[in-house]
Short mmCIF file of C-alpha atoms in Angstrom, two decimals:
data_model
loop_
_atom_site.label_atom_id
_atom_site.label_comp_id
_atom_site.label_asym_id
_atom_site.label_seq_id
_atom_site.Cartn_x
_atom_site.Cartn_y
_atom_site.Cartn_z
CA UNK A 1 -0.06 -0.44 0.40
CA UNK A 2 2.82 2.19 1.00
CA UNK A 3 4.37 1.58 -2.80
CA UNK A 4 1.31 2.13 -4.41
CA UNK A 5 0.28 5.32 -2.51
CA UNK A 6 3.76 6.86 -2.68
CA UNK A 7 4.28 5.97 -6.56
CA UNK A 8 0.63 7.10 -7.43
CA UNK A 9 0.14 3.55 -9.18
CA UNK A 10 -3.39 3.21 -10.28
CA UNK A 11 -4.02 0.67 -7.84
CA UNK A 12 -8.25 0.63 -5.31
CA UNK A 13 -7.71 0.31 -2.50
CA UNK A 14 -11.59 -0.28 -1.11
CA UNK A 15 -11.96 -3.29 -1.36
CA UNK A 16 -9.03 -3.43 1.58
CA UNK A 17 -10.56 -0.55 3.63
CA UNK A 18 -14.02 -2.39 2.96
CA UNK A 19 -12.70 -5.36 4.62
CA UNK A 20 -10.77 -3.51 7.30
CA UNK A 21 -13.63 -1.62 9.01
CA UNK A 22 -15.71 -5.43 8.73
CA UNK A 23 -12.77 -6.63 10.73
CA UNK A 24 -11.73 -4.09 12.83
CA UNK A 25 -8.98 -3.28 11.79
CA UNK A 26 -9.80 1.16 10.79
CA UNK A 27 -7.64 1.89 13.35
CA UNK A 28 -4.50 0.08 12.14
CA UNK A 29 -5.06 0.76 8.48
CA UNK A 30 -5.48 5.15 9.99
CA UNK A 31 -2.61 4.63 11.53
CA UNK A 32 -0.16 2.93 8.31
CA UNK A 33 -1.43 5.84 6.02
CA UNK A 34 -1.16 8.62 8.63
CA UNK A 35 2.49 7.02 9.59
CA UNK A 36 2.98 6.96 4.98
CA UNK A 37 1.42 11.01 4.76
CA UNK A 38 3.94 12.11 8.06
CA UNK A 39 6.84 10.24 5.38
CA UNK A 40 6.63 12.64 2.86
CA UNK A 41 6.49 16.29 1.41
CA UNK A 42 4.47 15.83 -1.89
CA UNK A 43 1.11 17.69 -1.59
CA UNK A 44 0.25 15.22 -4.04
CA UNK A 45 0.36 12.22 -2.86
CA UNK A 46 -0.69 13.80 0.21
CA UNK A 47 -3.91 14.89 -1.50
CA UNK A 48 -4.72 10.91 -2.11
CA UNK A 49 -3.75 10.02 1.27
CA UNK A 50 -6.29 11.93 3.08
CA UNK A 51 -8.73 10.97 0.79
CA UNK A 52 -8.52 7.39 1.30
CA UNK A 53 -9.26 8.27 5.58
CA UNK A 54 -11.65 10.36 4.59
CA UNK A 55 -12.99 6.79 3.06
CA UNK A 56 -11.57 4.55 5.36
CA UNK A 57 -13.99 7.07 8.29
CA UNK A 58 -17.27 7.06 5.15
CA UNK A 59 -17.28 3.21 5.48
CA UNK A 60 -16.99 3.20 9.21
CA UNK A 61 -20.11 5.41 8.85
CA UNK A 62 -21.38 2.16 8.23
CA UNK A 63 -23.23 4.43 4.73
CA UNK A 64 -23.77 7.17 5.98
CA UNK A 65 -23.82 10.42 3.26
CA UNK A 66 -20.90 12.44 3.18
CA UNK A 67 -22.12 15.90 3.11
CA UNK A 68 -22.52 18.11 5.37
CA UNK A 69 -19.83 21.31 6.49
CA UNK A 70 -16.26 20.73 6.88
CA UNK A 71 -15.63 23.97 9.02
CA UNK A 72 -15.48 22.62 12.94
CA UNK A 73 -12.92 25.07 14.93
CA UNK A 74 -11.53 22.01 16.64
CA UNK A 75 -9.65 21.15 13.68
CA UNK A 76 -8.58 24.76 12.63
CA UNK A 77 -5.10 24.14 14.08
CA UNK A 78 -4.37 21.10 11.40
CA UNK A 79 -5.53 23.22 8.76
CA UNK A 80 -3.83 26.47 9.34
CA UNK A 81 -0.66 24.39 9.48
CA UNK A 82 -1.50 22.84 6.12
CA UNK A 83 -1.67 26.58 4.71
CA UNK A 84 1.71 27.40 5.97
CA UNK A 85 3.01 23.59 4.43
CA UNK A 86 4.21 22.41 7.80
CA UNK A 87 2.64 18.87 5.86
CA UNK A 88 3.88 16.22 8.96
CA UNK A 89 2.46 18.55 11.61
CA UNK A 90 -0.52 19.23 9.76
CA UNK A 91 -1.08 15.14 9.28
CA UNK A 92 -0.64 14.61 13.22
CA UNK A 93 -2.94 17.33 14.22
CA UNK A 94 -5.44 15.68 11.80
CA UNK A 95 -5.03 12.38 13.38
CA UNK A 96 -5.36 13.63 17.21
CA UNK A 97 -8.50 15.44 15.73
CA UNK A 98 -10.03 11.98 14.79
CA UNK A 99 -9.35 10.11 17.18
CA UNK A 100 -11.23 12.33 19.38
CA UNK A 101 -14.29 12.57 16.57
CA UNK A 102 -14.10 8.57 16.36
CA UNK A 103 -14.45 8.09 20.45
CA UNK A 104 -17.55 9.68 20.26
CA UNK A 105 -18.52 6.79 18.45
CA UNK A 106 -22.12 8.45 16.45
CA UNK A 107 -22.55 8.15 12.83
CA UNK A 108 -23.19 11.73 12.54
CA UNK A 109 -19.35 12.27 14.38
CA UNK A 110 -17.56 9.82 11.45
CA UNK A 111 -19.31 11.21 8.42
CA UNK A 112 -18.25 14.91 9.37
CA UNK A 113 -14.30 13.44 10.40
CA UNK A 114 -14.68 12.77 6.43
CA UNK A 115 -15.78 15.05 5.44
CA UNK A 116 -12.97 17.57 7.58
CA UNK A 117 -10.39 14.94 5.31
CA UNK A 118 -11.81 15.91 2.28
CA UNK A 119 -11.27 19.55 2.93
CA UNK A 120 -8.14 18.82 3.59
CA UNK A 121 -7.46 17.08 0.49
CA UNK A 122 -8.77 20.16 -1.39
CA UNK A 123 -6.54 22.74 -0.21
CA UNK A 124 -3.48 20.21 -0.60
CA UNK A 125 -5.01 21.01 -4.21
CA UNK A 126 -5.66 24.62 -3.70
CA UNK A 127 -2.19 24.54 -3.18
CA UNK A 128 -0.98 22.61 -6.21
CA UNK A 129 -2.98 24.62 -9.12
CA UNK A 130 -1.53 27.44 -7.50
CA UNK A 131 1.70 26.68 -9.21
CA UNK A 132 -0.18 27.94 -12.59
CA UNK A 133 0.61 31.56 -11.52
CA UNK A 134 4.25 31.12 -12.99
CA UNK A 135 1.74 31.40 -16.45
CA UNK A 136 0.42 34.95 -15.34
CA UNK A 137 2.31 37.55 -17.74
CA UNK A 138 0.76 40.94 -18.47
CA UNK A 139 2.39 43.34 -20.32
CA UNK A 140 2.30 47.64 -19.68
CA UNK A 141 -0.60 49.19 -21.46
CA UNK A 142 -1.92 52.73 -21.21
CA UNK A 143 -3.80 53.10 -18.12
CA UNK A 144 -7.73 54.27 -18.79
CA UNK A 145 -8.72 58.07 -17.54
CA UNK A 146 -11.56 58.15 -15.05
CA UNK A 147 -14.76 57.16 -15.82
CA UNK A 148 -13.12 55.81 -18.71
CA UNK A 149 -14.56 52.53 -19.52
CA UNK A 150 -13.28 49.22 -20.11
CA UNK A 151 -15.34 46.61 -22.22
CA UNK A 152 -14.28 42.90 -22.56
CA UNK A 153 -16.77 40.13 -23.91
CA UNK A 154 -15.75 36.33 -24.98
CA UNK A 155 -18.21 33.79 -26.62
CA UNK A 156 -19.50 30.85 -25.06
CA UNK A 157 -18.17 27.29 -25.12
CA UNK A 158 -18.79 23.85 -25.85
CA UNK A 159 -17.13 20.63 -25.46
CA UNK A 160 -16.82 18.65 -27.90
CA UNK A 161 -14.59 15.88 -26.02
CA UNK A 162 -12.14 15.20 -23.21
CA UNK A 163 -14.45 16.92 -20.02
CA UNK A 164 -12.87 16.18 -16.90
CA UNK A 165 -9.89 15.25 -17.84
CA UNK A 166 -9.06 19.32 -17.46
CA UNK A 167 -10.02 18.78 -13.66
CA UNK A 168 -7.38 18.89 -10.20
CA UNK A 169 -5.87 17.06 -9.44
CA UNK A 170 -6.38 14.90 -13.22
CA UNK A 171 -5.85 17.13 -14.93
CA UNK A 172 -1.56 16.94 -13.80
CA UNK A 173 -1.88 13.46 -12.10
CA UNK A 174 -3.34 11.54 -15.12
CA UNK A 175 -3.12 15.26 -17.50
CA UNK A 176 -5.59 16.38 -19.50
CA UNK A 177 -6.78 16.65 -22.99
CA UNK A 178 -9.84 18.86 -24.41
CA UNK A 179 -11.00 19.75 -27.56
CA UNK A 180 -13.64 22.71 -27.77
CA UNK A 181 -15.68 25.28 -29.55
CA UNK A 182 -16.32 28.91 -29.61
CA UNK A 183 -19.45 29.91 -29.79
CA UNK A 184 -22.04 33.01 -30.05
CA UNK A 185 -26.11 33.15 -29.52
CA UNK A 186 -27.90 35.07 -30.97
CA UNK A 187 -24.96 36.76 -32.89
CA UNK A 188 -23.28 38.04 -29.85
CA UNK A 189 -20.90 37.58 -27.42
CA UNK A 190 -22.99 36.48 -24.67
CA UNK A 191 -20.33 37.11 -21.73
CA UNK A 192 -19.43 40.82 -20.46
CA UNK A 193 -17.38 42.48 -18.05
CA UNK A 194 -16.92 46.49 -17.96
CA UNK A 195 -14.98 48.78 -15.69
CA UNK A 196 -14.00 52.30 -14.51
CA UNK A 197 -12.24 53.68 -12.75
CA UNK A 198 -14.32 56.31 -9.65
CA UNK A 199 -13.27 58.99 -8.29
CA UNK A 200 -15.12 58.18 -4.93
CA UNK A 201 -12.68 55.56 -3.01
CA UNK A 202 -14.34 52.47 -3.44
CA UNK A 203 -15.57 49.41 -5.08
CA UNK A 204 -18.92 49.28 -6.89
CA UNK A 205 -20.00 45.35 -7.57
CA UNK A 206 -22.45 45.42 -10.32
CA UNK A 207 -24.22 41.85 -11.74
CA UNK A 208 -26.48 41.78 -14.59
CA UNK A 209 -28.67 43.69 -15.82
CA UNK A 210 -32.57 45.10 -15.76
CA UNK A 211 -34.95 44.69 -12.37
CA UNK A 212 -32.69 41.89 -11.15
CA UNK A 213 -29.56 43.72 -11.43
CA UNK A 214 -27.88 43.39 -8.23
CA UNK A 215 -25.54 45.92 -6.69
CA UNK A 216 -22.71 45.67 -4.29
CA UNK A 217 -20.71 48.60 -2.27
CA UNK A 218 -17.85 48.06 -0.61
CA UNK A 219 -15.84 50.78 1.86
CA UNK A 220 -14.15 48.94 3.92
CA UNK A 221 -11.79 45.88 3.51
CA UNK A 222 -14.14 43.65 5.70
CA UNK A 223 -16.68 43.95 2.73
CA UNK A 224 -14.73 41.09 1.27
CA UNK A 225 -13.78 38.91 3.71
CA UNK A 226 -16.67 36.87 2.37
CA UNK A 227 -15.38 36.91 -1.58
CA UNK A 228 -14.38 32.68 -0.73
CA UNK A 229 -18.01 32.02 -0.31
CA UNK A 230 -19.25 31.47 -3.17
CA UNK A 231 -23.40 32.49 -3.01
CA UNK A 232 -22.32 35.43 -0.93
CA UNK A 233 -23.29 38.84 -2.91
CA UNK A 234 -20.95 39.79 -5.20
CA UNK A 235 -18.00 36.78 -4.71
CA UNK A 236 -16.67 36.48 -8.00
CA UNK A 237 -16.07 40.16 -8.74
CA UNK A 238 -14.72 40.46 -5.15
CA UNK A 239 -12.49 37.53 -5.53
CA UNK A 240 -10.96 39.67 -8.71
CA UNK A 241 -10.21 42.29 -7.39
CA UNK A 242 -8.02 40.11 -4.65
CA UNK A 243 -6.37 37.79 -6.81
CA UNK A 244 -5.33 40.69 -9.48
CA UNK A 245 -3.55 41.76 -6.55
CA UNK A 246 -4.83 45.05 -7.24
CA UNK A 247 -6.64 44.99 -3.46
CA UNK A 248 -4.52 43.24 -1.15
CA UNK A 249 -7.09 41.49 1.12
CA UNK A 250 -5.62 40.54 4.44
CA UNK A 251 -3.76 43.45 4.88
CA UNK A 252 -3.01 46.11 7.66
CA UNK A 253 -3.43 48.96 5.33
CA UNK A 254 -7.42 49.88 4.61
CA UNK A 255 -9.18 49.60 1.26
CA UNK A 256 -9.77 53.08 1.16
CA UNK A 257 -5.66 54.11 1.77
CA UNK A 258 -4.83 51.54 -0.68
CA UNK A 259 -7.15 52.65 -4.06
CA UNK A 260 -6.00 56.53 -2.77
CA UNK A 261 -2.41 55.16 -2.82
CA UNK A 262 -2.42 52.62 -5.43
CA UNK A 263 -4.53 54.31 -7.99
CA UNK A 264 -6.29 57.66 -7.57
CA UNK A 265 -9.46 56.08 -7.40
CA UNK A 266 -11.74 52.85 -7.08
CA UNK A 267 -13.81 50.90 -9.53
CA UNK A 268 -16.81 50.33 -10.86
CA UNK A 269 -16.99 46.76 -12.47
CA UNK A 270 -20.21 45.25 -14.21
CA UNK A 271 -20.39 41.79 -14.80
CA UNK A 272 -23.02 40.28 -17.57
CA UNK A 273 -24.33 36.79 -18.32
CA UNK A 274 -26.66 36.18 -21.11
CA UNK A 275 -27.13 32.69 -20.07
CA UNK A 276 -28.85 30.88 -17.29
CA UNK A 277 -26.99 29.71 -14.41
CA UNK A 278 -26.11 25.64 -14.24
CA UNK A 279 -25.88 26.20 -18.93
CA UNK A 280 -22.87 23.47 -18.84
CA UNK A 281 -21.44 26.39 -21.75
CA UNK A 282 -18.18 27.55 -19.54
CA UNK A 283 -19.89 30.73 -17.75
CA UNK A 284 -18.82 31.47 -14.45
CA UNK A 285 -15.25 30.22 -15.74
CA UNK A 286 -15.38 32.62 -19.05
CA UNK A 287 -16.78 35.88 -17.11
CA UNK A 288 -13.70 34.74 -14.84
CA UNK A 289 -11.47 35.51 -17.44
CA UNK A 290 -13.35 39.09 -18.64
CA UNK A 291 -13.15 40.29 -15.15
CA UNK A 292 -9.17 39.50 -14.84
CA UNK A 293 -8.68 41.00 -17.88
CA UNK A 294 -11.11 44.29 -17.90
CA UNK A 295 -9.81 44.39 -14.12
CA UNK A 296 -5.67 44.24 -15.16
CA UNK A 297 -6.67 46.35 -18.57
CA UNK A 298 -7.92 49.30 -16.27
CA UNK A 299 -4.44 49.55 -14.32
CA UNK A 300 -2.45 49.22 -17.80
CA UNK A 301 -1.71 45.51 -17.89
CA UNK A 302 -2.73 43.33 -21.03
CA UNK A 303 -2.80 39.73 -20.85
CA UNK A 304 -2.68 37.18 -22.96
CA UNK A 305 -5.36 34.53 -23.21
CA UNK A 306 -2.56 31.97 -21.83
CA UNK A 307 -1.91 34.38 -19.44
CA UNK A 308 -6.36 34.90 -18.43
CA UNK A 309 -6.34 31.21 -18.34
CA UNK A 310 -4.34 30.54 -15.36
CA UNK A 311 -5.18 33.31 -13.59
CA UNK A 312 -8.76 31.77 -13.86
CA UNK A 313 -7.12 28.19 -12.10
CA UNK A 314 -6.49 30.77 -9.61
CA UNK A 315 -9.61 32.74 -9.19
CA UNK A 316 -12.01 29.86 -8.80
CA UNK A 317 -9.90 27.66 -6.29
CA UNK A 318 -9.49 31.11 -4.25
CA UNK A 319 -13.38 31.23 -4.82
CA UNK A 320 -13.41 28.09 -3.34
CA UNK A 321 -15.25 26.27 -6.59
CA UNK A 322 -12.29 24.69 -7.76
CA UNK A 323 -12.98 23.57 -11.29
CA UNK A 324 -10.70 22.97 -14.36
CA UNK A 325 -8.89 25.03 -17.82
CA UNK A 326 -11.49 23.78 -20.42
CA UNK A 327 -14.09 26.41 -19.81
CA UNK A 328 -11.47 29.48 -20.03
CA UNK A 329 -9.64 27.68 -23.07
CA UNK A 330 -12.62 27.53 -24.75
CA UNK A 331 -14.26 30.92 -24.56
CA UNK A 332 -10.91 33.06 -24.17
CA UNK A 333 -10.08 31.42 -27.32
CA UNK A 334 -12.05 31.50 -30.40
CA UNK A 335 -12.50 28.73 -32.70
CA UNK A 336 -12.55 25.15 -32.59
CA UNK A 337 -9.08 24.09 -30.61
CA UNK A 338 -7.59 21.83 -28.47
CA UNK A 339 -6.21 22.46 -25.02
CA UNK A 340 -3.80 20.06 -22.81
CA UNK A 341 -2.07 20.04 -19.53
CA UNK A 342 1.11 17.20 -18.42
CA UNK A 343 1.56 15.15 -15.90
CA UNK A 344 3.54 16.90 -14.07
CA UNK A 345 3.98 20.42 -12.06
CA UNK A 346 3.98 23.32 -12.05
CA UNK A 347 0.03 22.99 -13.83
CA UNK A 348 0.74 24.49 -17.38
CA UNK A 349 -2.38 25.02 -19.69
CA UNK A 350 -1.64 25.14 -23.21
CA UNK A 351 -4.10 25.68 -25.97
CA UNK A 352 -3.42 25.30 -29.92
CA UNK A 353 -6.02 26.49 -32.40
CA UNK A 354 -6.95 23.34 -34.88
CA UNK A 355 -7.00 23.23 -38.18
CA UNK A 356 -9.62 22.07 -40.96
CA UNK A 357 -10.96 22.77 -44.59
CA UNK A 358 -12.07 25.65 -45.46
CA UNK A 359 -15.70 25.70 -45.69
CA UNK A 360 -15.44 23.40 -42.80
CA UNK A 361 -16.90 26.62 -39.79
CA UNK A 362 -19.48 27.39 -42.79
CA UNK A 363 -20.68 23.57 -42.69
CA UNK A 364 -20.71 23.26 -39.63
CA UNK A 365 -22.85 26.35 -38.79
CA UNK A 366 -25.73 25.08 -40.51
CA UNK A 367 -25.37 21.65 -38.79
CA UNK A 368 -24.66 23.23 -35.39
CA UNK A 369 -28.29 22.68 -33.15
CA UNK A 370 -28.26 24.10 -29.32
CA UNK A 371 -31.16 23.04 -27.38
CA UNK A 372 -31.87 24.95 -23.63
CA UNK A 373 -33.30 21.72 -21.51
CA UNK A 374 -34.11 24.16 -19.01
CA UNK A 375 -32.93 20.85 -17.21
CA UNK A 376 -29.79 22.80 -15.16
CA UNK A 377 -26.92 20.84 -13.26
CA UNK A 378 -24.31 22.78 -11.04
CA UNK A 379 -21.52 21.20 -11.76
CA UNK A 380 -19.96 21.38 -8.43
CA UNK A 381 -22.66 19.37 -6.86
CA UNK A 382 -21.05 16.21 -9.02
CA UNK A 383 -17.58 17.05 -8.53
CA UNK A 384 -17.40 15.20 -5.16
CA UNK A 385 -18.21 12.20 -6.32
CA UNK A 386 -16.07 12.42 -9.06
CA UNK A 387 -13.11 13.42 -7.00
CA UNK A 388 -13.85 10.76 -4.96
CA UNK A 389 -14.14 7.96 -7.29
CA UNK A 390 -10.61 9.28 -8.83
CA UNK A 391 -9.38 9.38 -5.83
CA UNK A 392 -9.68 6.02 -5.25
CA UNK A 393 -8.59 4.80 -8.24
CA UNK A 394 -11.77 2.91 -9.35
CA UNK A 395 -10.65 0.67 -12.07
CA UNK A 396 -14.00 2.27 -14.38
CA UNK A 397 -12.60 5.80 -13.94
CA UNK A 398 -9.27 4.89 -14.96
CA UNK A 399 -10.18 3.26 -18.43
CA UNK A 400 -13.11 5.97 -19.11
CA UNK A 401 -10.06 8.35 -18.09
CA UNK A 402 -8.30 6.93 -20.77
CA UNK A 403 -10.94 7.12 -23.32
CA UNK A 404 -11.59 10.94 -22.50
CA UNK A 405 -8.46 11.02 -23.92
CA UNK A 406 -8.72 9.41 -27.33
CA UNK A 407 -11.74 10.95 -27.74
CA UNK A 408 -10.61 14.24 -28.11
CA UNK A 409 -7.42 13.25 -30.07
CA UNK A 410 -9.95 11.54 -32.51
CA UNK A 411 -12.51 15.18 -32.60
CA UNK A 412 -9.21 16.24 -33.61
CA UNK A 413 -8.80 14.41 -36.29
CA UNK A 414 -12.64 14.79 -37.51
CA UNK A 415 -12.16 18.31 -37.34
CA UNK A 416 -8.80 18.25 -39.61
CA UNK A 417 -10.47 15.85 -41.77
CA UNK A 418 -13.70 17.90 -41.77
CA UNK A 419 -15.76 15.48 -40.95
CA UNK A 420 -19.17 16.11 -39.36
CA UNK A 421 -20.20 12.65 -39.17
CA UNK A 422 -16.81 11.31 -37.48
CA UNK A 423 -17.40 15.02 -34.96
CA UNK A 424 -20.63 13.29 -34.19
CA UNK A 425 -19.82 9.97 -33.33
CA UNK A 426 -17.21 11.98 -30.14
CA UNK A 427 -20.06 14.08 -28.68
CA UNK A 428 -21.79 11.01 -28.54
CA UNK A 429 -18.51 8.84 -27.23
CA UNK A 430 -18.50 12.35 -25.14
CA UNK A 431 -21.63 11.95 -23.61
CA UNK A 432 -21.46 7.91 -22.80
CA UNK A 433 -18.02 8.96 -20.77
CA UNK A 434 -19.58 11.70 -18.98
CA UNK A 435 -22.40 9.41 -17.68
CA UNK A 436 -19.43 7.18 -16.56
CA UNK A 437 -17.80 9.97 -14.50
CA UNK A 438 -21.47 10.97 -13.53
CA UNK A 439 -24.03 8.87 -13.24
CA UNK A 440 -27.33 10.60 -13.48
CA UNK A 441 -26.10 13.56 -15.80
CA UNK A 442 -28.25 12.89 -18.18
CA UNK A 443 -31.71 13.64 -16.85
CA UNK A 444 -34.84 11.08 -17.83
CA UNK A 445 -36.70 14.12 -20.47
CA UNK A 446 -33.36 14.77 -21.71
CA UNK A 447 -33.14 11.31 -22.37
CA UNK A 448 -36.33 10.79 -24.08
CA UNK A 449 -36.20 13.94 -26.16
CA UNK A 450 -32.20 12.96 -27.54
CA UNK A 451 -34.52 9.39 -28.23
CA UNK A 452 -37.12 11.19 -29.99
CA UNK A 453 -34.40 13.21 -32.60
CA UNK A 454 -31.91 10.60 -33.09
CA UNK A 455 -32.46 10.07 -36.29
CA UNK A 456 -31.70 13.33 -37.41
CA UNK A 457 -28.70 13.60 -35.19
CA UNK A 458 -24.67 12.29 -36.37
CA UNK A 459 -24.10 13.27 -32.55
CA UNK A 460 -25.87 15.30 -29.81
CA UNK A 461 -23.76 15.79 -25.77
CA UNK A 462 -25.22 18.07 -22.81
CA UNK A 463 -22.33 20.53 -22.60
CA UNK A 464 -20.29 20.73 -19.02
CA UNK A 465 -18.50 17.76 -18.09
CA UNK A 466 -21.61 17.71 -15.33
CA UNK A 467 -24.53 17.57 -18.16
CA UNK A 468 -25.22 21.21 -17.95
CA UNK A 469 -29.07 22.64 -19.22
CA UNK A 470 -28.02 22.64 -23.43
CA UNK A 471 -27.88 20.06 -25.27
CA UNK A 472 -25.45 20.43 -28.09
CA UNK A 473 -25.83 18.21 -31.59
CA UNK A 474 -24.71 18.18 -35.02
CA UNK A 475 -27.53 17.26 -37.19
CA UNK A 476 -27.32 15.03 -40.12
CA UNK A 477 -28.30 17.53 -42.87
CA UNK A 478 -28.20 21.43 -43.41
CA UNK A 479 -30.35 23.51 -41.81
CA UNK A 480 -32.85 21.76 -39.83
CA UNK A 481 -33.25 24.52 -37.42
CA UNK A 482 -37.34 24.67 -37.77
CA UNK A 483 -37.21 20.25 -37.97
CA UNK A 484 -36.00 20.20 -34.52
CA UNK A 485 -38.26 22.84 -33.30
CA UNK A 486 -41.47 21.13 -34.66
CA UNK A 487 -40.08 18.44 -32.57
CA UNK A 488 -39.72 20.75 -29.07
CA UNK A 489 -43.13 22.10 -30.06
CA UNK A 490 -45.69 18.95 -30.80
CA UNK A 491 -44.36 17.13 -27.53
CA UNK A 492 -45.37 18.86 -24.13
CA UNK A 493 -43.02 16.73 -22.42
CA UNK A 494 -40.68 19.42 -23.88
CA UNK A 495 -42.65 22.80 -22.79
CA UNK A 496 -39.16 23.74 -20.51
CA UNK A 497 -37.14 23.56 -24.22
CA UNK A 498 -35.92 26.13 -26.54
CA UNK A 499 -34.12 26.32 -29.29
CA UNK A 500 -31.16 28.80 -29.44
CA UNK A 501 -29.32 29.45 -32.41
CA UNK A 502 -25.20 29.27 -32.10
CA UNK A 503 -22.88 29.24 -34.54
CA UNK A 504 -19.18 29.38 -34.07
CA UNK A 505 -17.31 32.04 -32.99
CA UNK A 506 -13.77 32.43 -34.14
CA UNK A 507 -12.85 35.94 -32.35
CA UNK A 508 -12.59 34.28 -28.31
CA UNK A 509 -11.93 37.45 -25.73
CA UNK A 510 -12.34 40.85 -27.22
CA UNK A 511 -11.92 44.43 -25.84
CA UNK A 512 -12.84 47.19 -26.05
#
């Protein structure tokens, strides 16, 4: 076990852990895992070790649902040691607290202890992903005048093949490869951020448009304290100010003083995404990219899409939503492209724009269909189960990871050859593979719709790793918009469905 864990071998220990619990050997197993953890300072190995201990604790709870919070004050010392990368002391502190919770003998305590070990693993993942900061570099550009607005927009994206391989820690423990397509919706780039410097020494955050627009004003550093709580008002925008180093947080220097000394102004930041939450079109990550681009432009820095891709990785770890890199790759670069990260640290994402026949984009636009199903699925709800399966090196998951990589390679060949039928087949494979990675991510009504129109398609797939609200399809005949619309409107089962006009966006992120 020690050799397999320290050498990152694809071995599943779940059957072994289950038997250890059955025969009352769980404490000896966890002590053995502690001993191994104390002999490594490699955060990748330590992450898996903590996940293994979480598995044992979960099994001790006799099948209790591993959910709920992981912020009990009794684990505060261990987490602080982890943040400071004092790994050996952190392991011992976690072990001591675990023993106390086990001694109480309640299922709830076992489940909560398991969740705290999962949080410890997530903290290590965050530290590892932070190595991507090495590739965040910008160049100088003119600083805009007070009240001069910087507007940044970007397309949405459809993931064609390889989704889930970009998610940490798979992306750097196994290596990731994803092909994506940037799209305009109703002839517009749907993701937008604007920023301007304002005379008042404060941050004004605006989210959305119209009567449902949210407004948050930050006049003190304490107003940014909830930046890492994803559902807090303006959390993404607050995190972006900190991640971009425009605002130092925490700091002994007040927000007003920082704004005065650094910039002589405050900022108004406005973000919009004309897509529903949970769409599966990469909205939140792409929005993170355009927000970071806008903020940096406002303080005289210009960042390439490559730099922004790595910045969003760091941003989402700070925000605690996690996530991989395929969304921002798909939206910040235009057209059809393939992106990858190697099996090593630091985390480095690279993207190559794909070549294809001259008429391919025009043909693809005539065959591309985008259907909103109304069945949004937030990826974070599925992410934890996928990570548990990955850390346990489930054999089915390991095989599917290889299949995902191969499907991304196959999609590149299909695009290079201009073969829409083969690209559709890659979408079908991607859908099957997503269901292995995240069972239950295909709602029954969506399956019924696919069954109804499958004879009209080369292939289709729910967008996003977790299966979002949009279904992307490649039809086997051109100009099938009205035919698909009739399939929706003539069946009450699909009353919530809506057909969108989508086409390839070759521009990617734009700044004005």
